[in-house]
Short mmCIF file of C-alpha atoms in Angstrom, two decimals:
data_model
loop_
_atom_site.label_atom_id
_atom_site.label_comp_id
_atom_site.label_asym_id
_atom_site.label_seq_id
_atom_site.Cartn_x
_atom_site.Cartn_y
_atom_site.Cartn_z
CA MET A 1 64.65 39.40 -19.14
CA GLU A 2 61.21 39.25 -17.54
CA ARG A 3 61.23 40.55 -13.97
CA ARG A 4 58.88 40.23 -11.04
CA ALA A 5 58.53 42.46 -7.99
CA VAL A 6 58.91 41.08 -4.47
CA ARG A 7 58.31 43.04 -1.29
CA ILE A 8 60.82 42.02 1.34
CA GLY A 9 61.74 43.11 4.82
CA CYS A 10 61.79 42.40 8.50
CA GLU A 11 61.10 43.89 11.92
CA PHE A 12 63.06 43.27 15.12
CA VAL A 13 61.74 44.24 18.55
CA HIS A 14 64.29 44.19 21.37
CA GLU A 15 64.15 44.98 25.09
CA ALA A 16 67.53 46.11 26.42
CA GLY A 17 68.63 46.68 30.00
CA VAL A 18 71.65 48.75 28.96
CA PRO A 19 72.65 50.51 25.72
CA THR A 20 73.67 47.64 23.42
CA SER A 21 75.79 47.86 20.28
CA THR A 22 74.26 45.76 17.50
CA VAL A 23 75.03 44.88 13.89
CA PHE A 24 72.13 44.00 11.58
CA GLN A 25 72.52 42.09 8.31
CA VAL A 26 69.09 42.21 6.69
CA GLN A 27 69.63 44.46 3.65
CA PRO A 28 70.12 42.53 0.37
CA ARG A 29 73.19 42.91 -1.76
CA ASP A 30 72.14 45.19 -4.61
CA GLU A 31 73.77 43.17 -7.37
CA ALA A 32 72.76 41.22 -10.46
CA PRO A 33 70.49 39.51 -11.07
CA VAL A 34 68.48 41.30 -8.32
CA THR A 35 67.75 45.02 -8.37
CA LEU A 36 66.46 47.03 -5.39
CA ALA A 37 63.76 49.41 -6.66
CA ARG A 38 63.37 51.03 -3.25
CA GLN A 39 64.34 50.47 0.38
CA GLU A 40 63.77 52.21 3.69
CA TRP A 41 64.76 51.89 7.33
CA ALA A 42 62.76 52.94 10.37
CA THR A 43 63.47 52.81 14.11
CA ASP A 44 61.37 53.53 17.17
CA PRO A 45 62.60 55.39 19.11
CA GLU A 46 64.87 57.22 16.69
CA ILE A 47 68.30 55.57 16.68
CA VAL A 48 71.50 56.75 15.06
CA THR A 49 72.66 54.13 12.55
CA ARG A 50 75.70 53.72 10.30
CA ARG A 51 76.15 51.47 7.30
CA TYR A 52 79.29 49.66 6.23
CA VAL A 53 80.36 46.74 4.06
CA ASP A 54 82.01 43.78 5.77
CA HIS A 55 85.00 41.61 4.75
CA TYR A 56 82.80 39.49 2.45
CA GLY A 57 81.14 42.42 0.71
CA ASN A 58 77.89 42.18 2.68
CA PRO A 59 75.97 45.36 3.60
CA CYS A 60 75.65 45.85 7.37
CA LEU A 61 73.97 48.37 9.66
CA ARG A 62 75.43 49.40 13.03
CA ALA A 63 73.23 50.75 15.83
CA VAL A 64 73.16 51.09 19.60
CA LEU A 65 69.90 49.78 21.02
CA PRO A 66 68.67 52.12 23.78
CA VAL A 67 67.54 51.04 27.23
CA GLY A 68 64.01 49.71 27.06
CA ARG A 69 61.97 48.62 24.06
CA SER A 70 63.18 49.40 20.53
CA VAL A 71 61.96 48.53 17.04
CA LEU A 72 64.06 48.32 13.88
CA ARG A 73 62.25 47.81 10.59
CA TYR A 74 63.56 47.30 7.05
CA ASP A 75 61.30 47.31 4.01
CA ALA A 76 62.21 47.11 0.31
CA LEU A 77 60.96 46.27 -3.15
CA ALA A 78 63.21 43.95 -5.15
CA LEU A 79 63.01 43.10 -8.84
CA VAL A 80 63.98 39.49 -9.55
CA PRO A 81 64.28 37.43 -12.76
CA ASP A 82 61.30 35.30 -13.70
CA SER A 83 63.60 32.28 -13.84
CA THR A 84 65.35 29.85 -11.56
CA GLU A 85 69.08 29.84 -10.88
CA ASP A 86 71.46 28.37 -13.48
CA VAL A 87 72.13 24.63 -13.62
CA ASP A 88 74.94 22.81 -15.48
CA VAL A 89 75.23 19.13 -14.65
CA ASP A 90 78.52 19.01 -16.54
CA ALA A 91 80.25 21.75 -14.53
CA PRO A 92 83.61 20.25 -13.42
CA GLU A 93 85.48 20.20 -10.13
CA LEU A 94 88.95 21.68 -10.07
CA PRO A 95 91.91 20.19 -8.19
CA PRO A 96 93.07 22.38 -5.28
CA GLU A 97 96.15 23.61 -7.15
CA GLN A 98 93.91 25.15 -9.83
CA LEU A 99 91.52 26.96 -7.49
CA PRO A 100 91.65 30.78 -7.38
CA ASP A 101 93.45 32.16 -4.33
CA ASP A 102 90.34 33.80 -2.88
CA VAL A 103 88.36 30.55 -3.20
CA LEU A 104 90.73 28.36 -1.16
CA LEU A 105 89.26 29.77 2.08
CA TYR A 106 86.04 27.90 1.37
CA THR A 107 87.71 24.48 1.52
CA LEU A 108 88.69 24.92 5.19
CA PRO A 109 86.87 24.15 8.46
CA SER A 110 84.90 26.99 10.07
CA ARG A 111 82.80 27.50 13.21
CA TYR A 112 79.83 25.35 12.10
CA CYS A 113 81.17 23.55 9.02
CA LEU A 114 83.49 20.69 9.97
CA PRO A 115 84.99 18.88 6.97
CA ASP A 116 87.75 17.53 9.21
CA VAL A 117 85.20 15.86 11.52
CA LEU A 118 82.90 14.63 8.74
CA GLY A 119 85.64 13.77 6.24
CA ASP A 120 85.46 9.99 6.68
CA VAL A 121 81.69 10.04 6.14
CA ALA A 122 82.02 12.28 3.09
CA TRP A 123 84.62 10.10 1.39
CA ARG A 124 82.76 6.90 2.26
CA GLU A 125 79.48 8.16 0.84
CA PHE A 126 80.65 10.28 -2.10
CA GLY A 127 84.31 9.52 -2.78
CA THR A 128 83.50 7.20 -5.68
CA HIS A 129 80.92 9.49 -7.30
CA PRO A 130 82.05 11.09 -10.57
CA PRO A 131 83.46 14.51 -9.65
CA GLY A 132 81.66 17.69 -10.58
CA TYR A 133 78.15 19.08 -10.40
CA ARG A 134 76.58 15.61 -10.19
CA ARG A 135 78.61 14.74 -7.09
CA VAL A 136 77.47 17.91 -5.34
CA GLN A 137 73.88 17.10 -6.29
CA ALA A 138 74.36 13.59 -4.86
CA ILE A 139 75.37 15.20 -1.54
CA ILE A 140 72.23 17.37 -1.60
CA ASP A 141 70.02 14.38 -2.41
CA HIS A 142 71.55 12.31 0.39
CA LEU A 143 71.09 14.98 3.04
CA HIS A 144 67.60 15.80 1.86
CA GLU A 145 66.62 12.16 2.45
CA ARG A 146 68.61 11.58 5.65
CA VAL A 147 67.94 14.79 7.59
CA THR A 148 64.44 15.87 8.59
CA PHE A 149 63.50 19.55 8.65
CA ARG A 150 62.21 20.44 12.10
CA TYR A 151 61.88 23.84 13.73
CA GLY A 152 63.61 24.07 17.11
CA SER A 153 65.61 20.87 16.57
CA SER A 154 69.00 22.63 16.75
CA THR A 155 70.48 25.53 18.67
CA SER A 156 72.76 28.46 17.97
CA VAL A 157 75.77 26.28 18.86
CA SER A 158 74.82 23.17 16.86
CA THR A 159 77.52 22.23 14.36
CA ALA A 160 77.17 20.23 11.15
CA ALA A 161 78.46 17.15 13.01
CA ASP A 162 75.82 17.58 15.74
CA VAL A 163 73.03 17.83 13.18
CA TYR A 164 74.27 14.86 11.14
CA GLU A 165 74.21 12.70 14.26
CA ALA A 166 70.77 13.94 15.36
CA GLY A 167 69.17 13.71 11.92
CA PHE A 168 67.13 16.90 12.37
CA GLY A 169 67.75 20.53 11.52
CA VAL A 170 66.59 23.79 9.98
CA CYS A 171 67.70 25.32 6.68
CA ARG A 172 70.99 26.66 8.05
CA ASP A 173 71.84 23.15 9.33
CA PHE A 174 71.20 21.59 5.92
CA ALA A 175 73.54 24.17 4.39
CA HIS A 176 76.24 23.60 7.03
CA LEU A 177 76.13 19.84 6.43
CA ALA A 178 76.31 20.06 2.64
CA ILE A 179 79.12 22.61 2.85
CA SER A 180 81.05 20.36 5.23
CA PHE A 181 80.82 17.38 2.88
CA CYS A 182 81.85 19.46 -0.13
CA ARG A 183 84.85 20.93 1.69
CA ALA A 184 85.88 17.46 2.88
CA LEU A 185 86.07 16.50 -0.81
CA ASN A 186 88.12 19.66 -1.59
CA ILE A 187 85.15 21.30 -3.30
CA PRO A 188 84.89 24.99 -2.26
CA ALA A 189 81.51 25.83 -0.75
CA ARG A 190 80.18 28.90 1.05
CA TYR A 191 77.12 29.74 3.13
CA VAL A 192 74.43 32.08 1.81
CA PHE A 193 71.33 33.52 3.41
CA GLY A 194 68.58 35.82 2.26
CA TYR A 195 64.90 36.14 1.40
CA LEU A 196 63.15 33.32 -0.47
CA PRO A 197 59.53 34.00 -1.49
CA ASP A 198 57.09 31.26 -2.44
CA MET A 199 57.14 31.98 -6.17
CA ASP A 200 55.54 29.37 -8.45
CA VAL A 201 55.69 26.77 -5.66
CA PRO A 202 53.02 25.65 -3.18
CA PRO A 203 52.89 28.20 -0.34
CA ASP A 204 54.56 27.16 2.90
CA PRO A 205 52.03 27.44 5.75
CA ALA A 206 54.80 28.20 8.27
CA PRO A 207 55.55 31.85 9.09
CA MET A 208 58.01 33.45 6.68
CA ASP A 209 61.63 33.43 7.84
CA PHE A 210 65.06 34.10 6.44
CA ALA A 211 66.37 31.25 4.26
CA ALA A 212 69.81 29.66 3.99
CA TRP A 213 71.38 27.90 1.02
CA MET A 214 74.90 27.48 -0.40
CA GLU A 215 77.15 28.27 -3.35
CA VAL A 216 79.72 25.83 -4.74
CA TRP A 217 82.74 26.64 -6.93
CA LEU A 218 82.74 24.44 -10.05
CA GLY A 219 84.61 25.24 -13.24
CA ASP A 220 85.14 28.99 -13.20
CA ARG A 221 82.19 30.24 -11.13
CA TRP A 222 79.91 29.81 -8.13
CA TRP A 223 76.74 27.72 -8.51
CA THR A 224 73.65 27.83 -6.27
CA PHE A 225 72.46 24.71 -4.43
CA ASP A 226 69.60 24.47 -1.93
CA PRO A 227 70.06 21.58 0.53
CA ARG A 228 66.85 22.42 2.41
CA ASN A 229 64.46 22.48 -0.57
CA ASN A 230 66.54 20.46 -3.05
CA ALA A 231 65.01 22.38 -5.94
CA ALA A 232 65.80 25.27 -8.24
CA ARG A 233 63.76 28.27 -7.12
CA LYS A 234 62.72 31.69 -8.37
CA GLY A 235 63.13 34.87 -6.39
CA ARG A 236 66.26 34.25 -4.31
CA ILE A 237 67.32 37.61 -2.83
CA LEU A 238 70.76 37.32 -1.31
CA ILE A 239 71.63 39.21 1.89
CA GLY A 240 75.01 37.78 2.78
CA ARG A 241 77.73 35.25 2.03
CA GLY A 242 80.39 33.82 4.32
CA ARG A 243 82.10 30.72 5.63
CA ASP A 244 79.03 29.76 7.66
CA ALA A 245 76.17 31.34 9.63
CA SER A 246 78.56 32.98 12.10
CA ASP A 247 79.72 35.34 9.32
CA VAL A 248 76.22 36.42 8.32
CA ALA A 249 74.07 36.57 11.44
CA MET A 250 70.97 38.73 10.87
CA ALA A 251 71.60 40.43 14.24
CA THR A 252 74.80 40.39 16.26
CA THR A 253 74.42 41.98 19.69
CA PHE A 254 77.32 42.96 21.92
CA GLY A 255 75.34 42.29 25.06
CA ALA A 256 72.19 40.43 26.01
CA PRO A 257 69.04 42.30 24.97
CA ARG A 258 65.87 40.22 24.88
CA LEU A 259 64.49 39.59 21.40
CA GLU A 260 60.78 40.19 21.89
CA SER A 261 59.80 39.39 18.31
CA MET A 262 61.14 39.00 14.77
CA VAL A 263 58.93 39.15 11.69
CA VAL A 264 60.11 38.53 8.11
CA TRP A 265 58.23 39.07 4.86
CA ALA A 266 58.99 38.09 1.25
CA ASP A 267 55.89 38.27 -0.93
CA GLU A 268 55.42 38.87 -4.63
CA GLU A 269 53.77 42.18 -5.46
CA THR A 270 50.95 41.59 -7.92
CA THR A 271 48.93 44.20 -9.80
#
């Protein structure tokens, strides 16, 4: 398989009034089809860190931010397939009684994904669609047309129901909405976030940021869907999976340090 190299990473600058325990989720999962050729961490001042893997299999880094200004930087080189994610328009839905035990979790409500609140809308809009991959794609198409992408249009407490009513959101909101509709229809869906470079697509003039998309269980496997972009893409580099964004926050602080700046990069390395 042809592979392409993508330089990825991020830098967080915090100002803390007291020592603050923090968990960072910015390191990709080193699993197929992505390979990490190199990676490195740096902090200023020097901070003791410890890595662990969370309940969902996501790599995490624990640290205590010192009083004052601190910088944490992650930089890596990832090798990605020169191809988009798989698509199978004939992939079938399974009835709940046939779902694997560990997949059932992703049919239930969670902090930001509310299939119980949005169930009537989901069944009204998509209940008569033929089940399977095409029905999930119909959900993506509907949200892509109905909801407008707008920076700053939602907050850290905005749920899928809030965003559906407002009609505006960012990539995580698109994912939360699509996941909510899928779960309302008993289709397992989970939240994914990571790095998404502009590979073989027109460059986005906005500053690079982390990206959110979703995975849906159809047939006997998970399939990737992108409610924000509504397109198959090259170069997806997955950091974390969970029920929703609360499970895979890029930085969870046990206190209230001020985030001075956050910079993200995901650019193809060319020779």
